[in-house]
mmCIF file of C-alpha atoms in Angstrom:
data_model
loop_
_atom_site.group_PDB
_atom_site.id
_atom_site.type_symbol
_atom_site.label_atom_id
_atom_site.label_comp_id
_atom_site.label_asym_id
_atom_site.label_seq_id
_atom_site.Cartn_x
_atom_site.Cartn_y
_atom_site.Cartn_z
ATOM 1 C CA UNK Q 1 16.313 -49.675 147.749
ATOM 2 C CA UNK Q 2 15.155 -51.048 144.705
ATOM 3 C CA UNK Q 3 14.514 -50.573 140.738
ATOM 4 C CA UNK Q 4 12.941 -52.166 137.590
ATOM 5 C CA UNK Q 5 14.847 -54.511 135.639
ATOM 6 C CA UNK Q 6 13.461 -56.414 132.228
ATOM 7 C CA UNK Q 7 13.232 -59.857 131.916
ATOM 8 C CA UNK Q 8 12.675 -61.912 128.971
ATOM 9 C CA UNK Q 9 10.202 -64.968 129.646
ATOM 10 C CA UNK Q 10 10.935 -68.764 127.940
ATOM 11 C CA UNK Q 11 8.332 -67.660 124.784
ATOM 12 C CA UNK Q 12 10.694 -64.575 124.258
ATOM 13 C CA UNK Q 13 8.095 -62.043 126.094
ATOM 14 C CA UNK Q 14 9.836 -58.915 127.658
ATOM 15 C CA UNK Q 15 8.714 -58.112 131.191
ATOM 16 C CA UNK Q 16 9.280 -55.558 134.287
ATOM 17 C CA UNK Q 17 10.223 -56.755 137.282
ATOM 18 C CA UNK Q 18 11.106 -54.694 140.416
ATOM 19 C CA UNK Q 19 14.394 -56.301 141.948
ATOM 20 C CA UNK Q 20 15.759 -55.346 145.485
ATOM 21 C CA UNK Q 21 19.201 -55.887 146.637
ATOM 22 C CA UNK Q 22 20.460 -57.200 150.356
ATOM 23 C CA UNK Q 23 23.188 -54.529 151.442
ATOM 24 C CA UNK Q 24 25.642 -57.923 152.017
ATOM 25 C CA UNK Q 25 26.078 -61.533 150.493
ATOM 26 C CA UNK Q 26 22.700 -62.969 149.998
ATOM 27 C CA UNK Q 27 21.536 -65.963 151.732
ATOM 28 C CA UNK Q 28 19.101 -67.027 149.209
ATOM 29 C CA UNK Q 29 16.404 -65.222 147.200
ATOM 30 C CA UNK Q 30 12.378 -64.412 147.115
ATOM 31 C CA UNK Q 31 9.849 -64.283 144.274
ATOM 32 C CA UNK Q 32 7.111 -61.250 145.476
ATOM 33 C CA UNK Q 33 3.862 -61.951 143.755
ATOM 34 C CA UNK Q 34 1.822 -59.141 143.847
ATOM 35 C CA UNK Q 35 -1.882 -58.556 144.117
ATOM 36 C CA UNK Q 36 -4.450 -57.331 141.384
ATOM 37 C CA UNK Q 37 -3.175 -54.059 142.099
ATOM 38 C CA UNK Q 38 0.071 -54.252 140.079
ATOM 39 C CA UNK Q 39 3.674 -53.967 141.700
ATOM 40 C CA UNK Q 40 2.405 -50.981 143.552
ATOM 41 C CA UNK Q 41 4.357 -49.349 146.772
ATOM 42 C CA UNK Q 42 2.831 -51.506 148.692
ATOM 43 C CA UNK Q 43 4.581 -55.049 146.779
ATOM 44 C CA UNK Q 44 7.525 -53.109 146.351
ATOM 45 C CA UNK Q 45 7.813 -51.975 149.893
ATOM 46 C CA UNK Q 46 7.295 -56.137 150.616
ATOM 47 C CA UNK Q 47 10.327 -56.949 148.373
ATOM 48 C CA UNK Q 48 12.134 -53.967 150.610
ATOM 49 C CA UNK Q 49 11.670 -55.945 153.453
ATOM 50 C CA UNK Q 50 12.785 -59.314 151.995
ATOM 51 C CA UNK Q 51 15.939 -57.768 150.772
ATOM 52 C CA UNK Q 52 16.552 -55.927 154.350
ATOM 53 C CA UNK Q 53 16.246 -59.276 155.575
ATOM 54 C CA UNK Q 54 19.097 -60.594 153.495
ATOM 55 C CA UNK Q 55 17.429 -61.867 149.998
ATOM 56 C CA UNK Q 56 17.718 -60.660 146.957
ATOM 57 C CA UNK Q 57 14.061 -59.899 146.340
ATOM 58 C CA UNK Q 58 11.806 -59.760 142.400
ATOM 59 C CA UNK Q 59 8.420 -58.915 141.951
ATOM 60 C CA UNK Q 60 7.248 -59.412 138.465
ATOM 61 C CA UNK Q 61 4.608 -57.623 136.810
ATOM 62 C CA UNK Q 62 2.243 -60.245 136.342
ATOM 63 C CA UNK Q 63 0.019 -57.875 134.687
ATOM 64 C CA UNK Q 64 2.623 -57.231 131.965
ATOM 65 C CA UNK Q 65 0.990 -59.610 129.031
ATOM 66 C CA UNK Q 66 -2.205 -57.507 129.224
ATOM 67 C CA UNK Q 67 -1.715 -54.357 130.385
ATOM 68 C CA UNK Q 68 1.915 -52.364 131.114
ATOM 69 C CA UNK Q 69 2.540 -50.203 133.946
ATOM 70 C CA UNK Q 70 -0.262 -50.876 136.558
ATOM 71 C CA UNK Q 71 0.339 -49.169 139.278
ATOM 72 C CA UNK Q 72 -3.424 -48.823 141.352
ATOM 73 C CA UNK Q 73 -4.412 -48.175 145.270
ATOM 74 C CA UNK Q 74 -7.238 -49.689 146.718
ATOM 75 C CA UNK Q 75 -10.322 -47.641 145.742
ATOM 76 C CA UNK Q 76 -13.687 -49.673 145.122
ATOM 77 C CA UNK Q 77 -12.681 -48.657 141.334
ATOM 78 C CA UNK Q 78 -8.940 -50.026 141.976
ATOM 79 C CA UNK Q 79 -10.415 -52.685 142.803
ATOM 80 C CA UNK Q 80 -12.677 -53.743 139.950
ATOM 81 C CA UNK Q 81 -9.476 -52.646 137.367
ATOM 82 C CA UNK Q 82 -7.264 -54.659 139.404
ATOM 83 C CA UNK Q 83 -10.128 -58.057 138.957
ATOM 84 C CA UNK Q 84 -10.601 -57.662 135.309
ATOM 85 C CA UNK Q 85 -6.820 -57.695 134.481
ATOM 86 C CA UNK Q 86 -6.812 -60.400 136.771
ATOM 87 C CA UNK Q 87 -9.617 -61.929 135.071
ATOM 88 C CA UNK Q 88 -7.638 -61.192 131.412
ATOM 89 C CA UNK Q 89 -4.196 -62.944 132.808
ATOM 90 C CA UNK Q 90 -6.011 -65.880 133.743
ATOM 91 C CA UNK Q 91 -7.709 -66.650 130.198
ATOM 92 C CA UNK Q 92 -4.273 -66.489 128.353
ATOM 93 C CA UNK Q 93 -3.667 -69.676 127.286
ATOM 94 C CA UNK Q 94 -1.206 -71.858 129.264
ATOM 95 C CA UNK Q 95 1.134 -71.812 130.794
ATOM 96 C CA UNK Q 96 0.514 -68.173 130.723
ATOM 97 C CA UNK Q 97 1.865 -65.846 133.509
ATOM 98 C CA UNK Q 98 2.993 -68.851 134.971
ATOM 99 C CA UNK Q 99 6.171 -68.571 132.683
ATOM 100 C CA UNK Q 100 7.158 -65.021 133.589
ATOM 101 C CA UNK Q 101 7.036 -65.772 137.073
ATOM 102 C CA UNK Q 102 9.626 -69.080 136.243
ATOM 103 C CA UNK Q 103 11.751 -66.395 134.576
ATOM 104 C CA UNK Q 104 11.482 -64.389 137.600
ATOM 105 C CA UNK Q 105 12.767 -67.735 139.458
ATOM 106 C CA UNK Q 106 15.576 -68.235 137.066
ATOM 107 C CA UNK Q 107 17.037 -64.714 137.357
ATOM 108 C CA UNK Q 108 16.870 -64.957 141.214
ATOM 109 C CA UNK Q 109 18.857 -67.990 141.225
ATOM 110 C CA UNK Q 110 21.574 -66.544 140.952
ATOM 111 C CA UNK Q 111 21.679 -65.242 144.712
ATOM 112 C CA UNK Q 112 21.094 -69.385 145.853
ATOM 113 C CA UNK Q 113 17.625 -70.874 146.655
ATOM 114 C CA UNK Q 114 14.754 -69.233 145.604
ATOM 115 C CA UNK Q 115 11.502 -68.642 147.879
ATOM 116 C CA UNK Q 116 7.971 -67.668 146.741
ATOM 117 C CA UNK Q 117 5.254 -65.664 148.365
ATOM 118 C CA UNK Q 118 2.360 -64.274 147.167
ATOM 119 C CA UNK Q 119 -0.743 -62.113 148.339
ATOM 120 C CA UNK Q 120 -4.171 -62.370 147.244
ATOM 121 C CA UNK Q 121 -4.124 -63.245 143.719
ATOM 122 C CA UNK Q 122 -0.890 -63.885 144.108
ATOM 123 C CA UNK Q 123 -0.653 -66.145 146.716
ATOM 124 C CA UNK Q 124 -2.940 -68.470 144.127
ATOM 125 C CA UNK Q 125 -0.342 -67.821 141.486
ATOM 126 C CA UNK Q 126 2.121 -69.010 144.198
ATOM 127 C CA UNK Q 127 0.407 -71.933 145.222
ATOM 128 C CA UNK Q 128 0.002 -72.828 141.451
ATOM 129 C CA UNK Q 129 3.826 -72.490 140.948
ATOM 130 C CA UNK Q 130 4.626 -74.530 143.729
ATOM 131 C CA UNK Q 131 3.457 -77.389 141.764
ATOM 132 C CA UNK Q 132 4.409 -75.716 138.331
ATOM 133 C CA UNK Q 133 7.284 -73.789 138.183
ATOM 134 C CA UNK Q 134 10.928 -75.188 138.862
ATOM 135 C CA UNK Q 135 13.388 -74.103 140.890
ATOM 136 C CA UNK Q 136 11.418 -72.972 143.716
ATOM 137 C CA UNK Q 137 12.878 -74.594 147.416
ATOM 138 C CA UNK Q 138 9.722 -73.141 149.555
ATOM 139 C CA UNK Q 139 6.336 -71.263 148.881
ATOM 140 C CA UNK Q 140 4.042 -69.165 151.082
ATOM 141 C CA UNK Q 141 0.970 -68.150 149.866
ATOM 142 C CA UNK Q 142 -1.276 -65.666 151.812
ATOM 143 C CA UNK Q 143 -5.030 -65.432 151.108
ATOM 144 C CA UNK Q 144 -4.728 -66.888 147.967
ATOM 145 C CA UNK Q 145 -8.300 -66.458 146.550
ATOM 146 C CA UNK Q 146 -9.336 -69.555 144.826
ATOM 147 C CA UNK Q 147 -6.851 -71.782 146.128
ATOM 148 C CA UNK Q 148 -9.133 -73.796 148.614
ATOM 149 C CA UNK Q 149 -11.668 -74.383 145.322
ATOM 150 C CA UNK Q 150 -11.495 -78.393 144.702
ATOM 151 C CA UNK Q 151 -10.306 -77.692 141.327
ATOM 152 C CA UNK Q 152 -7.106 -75.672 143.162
ATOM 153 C CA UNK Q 153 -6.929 -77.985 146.091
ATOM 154 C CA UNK Q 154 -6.198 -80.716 143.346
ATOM 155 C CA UNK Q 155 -2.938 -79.361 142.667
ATOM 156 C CA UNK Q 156 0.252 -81.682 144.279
ATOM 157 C CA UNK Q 157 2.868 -78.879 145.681
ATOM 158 C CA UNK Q 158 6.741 -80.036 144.597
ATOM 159 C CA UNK Q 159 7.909 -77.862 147.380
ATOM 160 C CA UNK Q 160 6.978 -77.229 151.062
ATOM 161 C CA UNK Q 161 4.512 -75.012 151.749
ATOM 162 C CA UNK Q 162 3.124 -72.338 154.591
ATOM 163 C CA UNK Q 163 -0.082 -70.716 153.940
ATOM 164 C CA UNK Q 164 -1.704 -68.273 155.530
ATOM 165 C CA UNK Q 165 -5.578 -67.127 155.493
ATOM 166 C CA UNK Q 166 -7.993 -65.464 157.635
ATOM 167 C CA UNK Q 167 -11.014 -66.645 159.505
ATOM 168 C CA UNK Q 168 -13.063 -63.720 158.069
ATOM 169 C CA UNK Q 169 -11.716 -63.744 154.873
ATOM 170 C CA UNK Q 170 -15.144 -62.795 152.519
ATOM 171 C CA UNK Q 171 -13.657 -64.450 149.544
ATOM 172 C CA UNK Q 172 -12.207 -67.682 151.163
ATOM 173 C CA UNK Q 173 -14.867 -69.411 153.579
ATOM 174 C CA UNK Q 174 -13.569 -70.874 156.200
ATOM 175 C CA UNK Q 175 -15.276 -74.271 155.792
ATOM 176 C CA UNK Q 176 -13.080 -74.478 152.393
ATOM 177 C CA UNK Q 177 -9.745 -73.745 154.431
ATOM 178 C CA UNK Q 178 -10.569 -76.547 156.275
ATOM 179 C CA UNK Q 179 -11.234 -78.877 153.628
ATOM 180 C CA UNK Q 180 -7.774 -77.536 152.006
ATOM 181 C CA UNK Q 181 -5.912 -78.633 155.534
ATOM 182 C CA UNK Q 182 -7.866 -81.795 155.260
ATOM 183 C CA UNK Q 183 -6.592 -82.530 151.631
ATOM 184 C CA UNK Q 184 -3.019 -81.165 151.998
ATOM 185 C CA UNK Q 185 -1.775 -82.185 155.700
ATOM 186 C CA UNK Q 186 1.649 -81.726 154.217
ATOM 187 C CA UNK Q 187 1.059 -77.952 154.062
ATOM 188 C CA UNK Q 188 2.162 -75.818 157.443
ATOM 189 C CA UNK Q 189 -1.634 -73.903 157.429
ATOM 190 C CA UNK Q 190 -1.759 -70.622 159.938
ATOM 191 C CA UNK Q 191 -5.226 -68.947 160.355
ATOM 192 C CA UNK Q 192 -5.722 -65.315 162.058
ATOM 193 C CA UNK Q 193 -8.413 -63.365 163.277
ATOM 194 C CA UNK Q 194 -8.672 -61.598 160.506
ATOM 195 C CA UNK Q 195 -10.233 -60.778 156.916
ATOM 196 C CA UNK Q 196 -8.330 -60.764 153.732
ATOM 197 C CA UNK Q 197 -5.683 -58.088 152.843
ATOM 198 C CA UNK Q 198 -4.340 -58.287 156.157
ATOM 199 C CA UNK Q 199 -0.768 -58.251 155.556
ATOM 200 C CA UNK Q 200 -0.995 -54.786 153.756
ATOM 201 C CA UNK Q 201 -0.617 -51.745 155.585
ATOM 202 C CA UNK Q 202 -2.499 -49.385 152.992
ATOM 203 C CA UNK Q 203 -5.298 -51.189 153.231
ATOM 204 C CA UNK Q 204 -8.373 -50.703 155.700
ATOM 205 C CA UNK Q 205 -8.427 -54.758 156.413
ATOM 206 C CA UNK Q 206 -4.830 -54.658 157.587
ATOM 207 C CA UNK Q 207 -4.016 -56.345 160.984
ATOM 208 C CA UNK Q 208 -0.606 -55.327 162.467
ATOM 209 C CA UNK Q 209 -0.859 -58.148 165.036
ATOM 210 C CA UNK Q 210 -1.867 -60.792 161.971
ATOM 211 C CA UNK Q 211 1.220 -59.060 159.737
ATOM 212 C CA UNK Q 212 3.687 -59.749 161.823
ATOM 213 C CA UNK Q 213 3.174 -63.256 163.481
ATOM 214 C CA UNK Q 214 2.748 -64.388 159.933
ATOM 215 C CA UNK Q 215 5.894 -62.470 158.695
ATOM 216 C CA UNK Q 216 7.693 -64.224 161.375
ATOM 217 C CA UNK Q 217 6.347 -67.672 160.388
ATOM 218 C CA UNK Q 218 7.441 -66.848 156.737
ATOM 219 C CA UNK Q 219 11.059 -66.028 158.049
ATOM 220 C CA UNK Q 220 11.972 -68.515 160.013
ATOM 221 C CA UNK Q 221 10.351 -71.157 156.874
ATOM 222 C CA UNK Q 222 12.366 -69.267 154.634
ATOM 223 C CA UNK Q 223 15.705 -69.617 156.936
ATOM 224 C CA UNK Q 224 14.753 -73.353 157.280
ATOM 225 C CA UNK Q 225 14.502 -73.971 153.205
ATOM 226 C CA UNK Q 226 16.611 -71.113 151.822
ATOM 227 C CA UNK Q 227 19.283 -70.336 154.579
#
């Protein structure tokens, strides 16, 4: 349904970004912010979904500015390739990848409002750009790991937010999601019985049941703030 299309961030950096197209008039668009495994099948099979679903749908390659082409699975090793580049993107100096995901926002503009959601590492990217990056009319993060730190929790959203965790998430406690409801009552929190990763389907820690009530959540905030 989908390909790879360049975009050029506001520093002049050249970037990948998978783009998928609604079959009929879109009613508004959706950033995909992938996970430290690169915009793999399973992010591009999420933007598939947005755009059958009537948005135009981008995923960046927020990976791009330290490594091209990362493509991983979910392996143990995956896994500790996919947390160093995460670990590289996040020392570039600011604004860093911040600015390739506003590029990402730009370009989708063009279909109307413009969504973000992000898994994992990506949902903290989102949450980050719904205080950072303009353009945006509604963010979901899911799992975002780090975002219910006090340093992340500091951050003031410009946009409406919906995030969702789960209550046996290893790398978010569930004492610190409740301190992040505490701080931001003006964010639509969901837990699930669940651990983290649940939304994907490739991985062991996926919950169909989890998946799709928060899928359904995401839709219906996306038809409120998008159309």
């Amino acid at each position: 349904m989908g390909q790879f299309i360049d975009l050029t961030a506001k520093d002049g950096f050249s970037f990948p970004a998978y783009v998928a197209e609604p079959s009929g008039k879109p009613k508004g668009a959706v950033v995909v912010v992938q996970e430290i495994f690169g915009v793999n099948s399973h992010i591009r099979s999420v933007a598939d979904g947005y755009a059958a679903e009537g948005y135009l749908a981008v995923a960046p390659s927020t990976f791009h500015r330290v490594k091209p082409g990362v493509d991983l699975g979910y392996s143990e090793e995956d896994m500790k390739a996919g947390f160093a580049l995460k670990t590289a993107v996040d020392a570039l100096p600011a604004p860093g990848v911040l600015q390739d995901i506003q590029a990402a926002v730009e370009y989708a503009a063009r279909a109307g409002k413009v969504g973000i959601v992000g898994y994992c590492w990506g949902g903290l990217l989102t949450w980050r750009a719904s205080a950072k990056v303009s353009g945006l009319s509604a963010a979901v993060p899911y799992y975002g790991g780090g975002m219910t730190t006090p340093e992340e929790s500091a951050i003031t959203p410009k946009v409406p937010v919906m995030a969702h965790f789960g209550n046996n998430d290893h790398w978010i406690p569930l004492d610190t999601i409740e301190a992040f409801k505490k701080a931001h009552p003006e964010v639509e929190v969901h837990v699930y019985e669940s651990g983290h990763g649940f939304n994907c389907d490739q991985r062991g820690s996926y919950n169909a049941e989890a998946a799709k009530l928060a899928r359904e959540r995401t839709l219906a905030f996306f038809a409120k703030h998008l159309g």
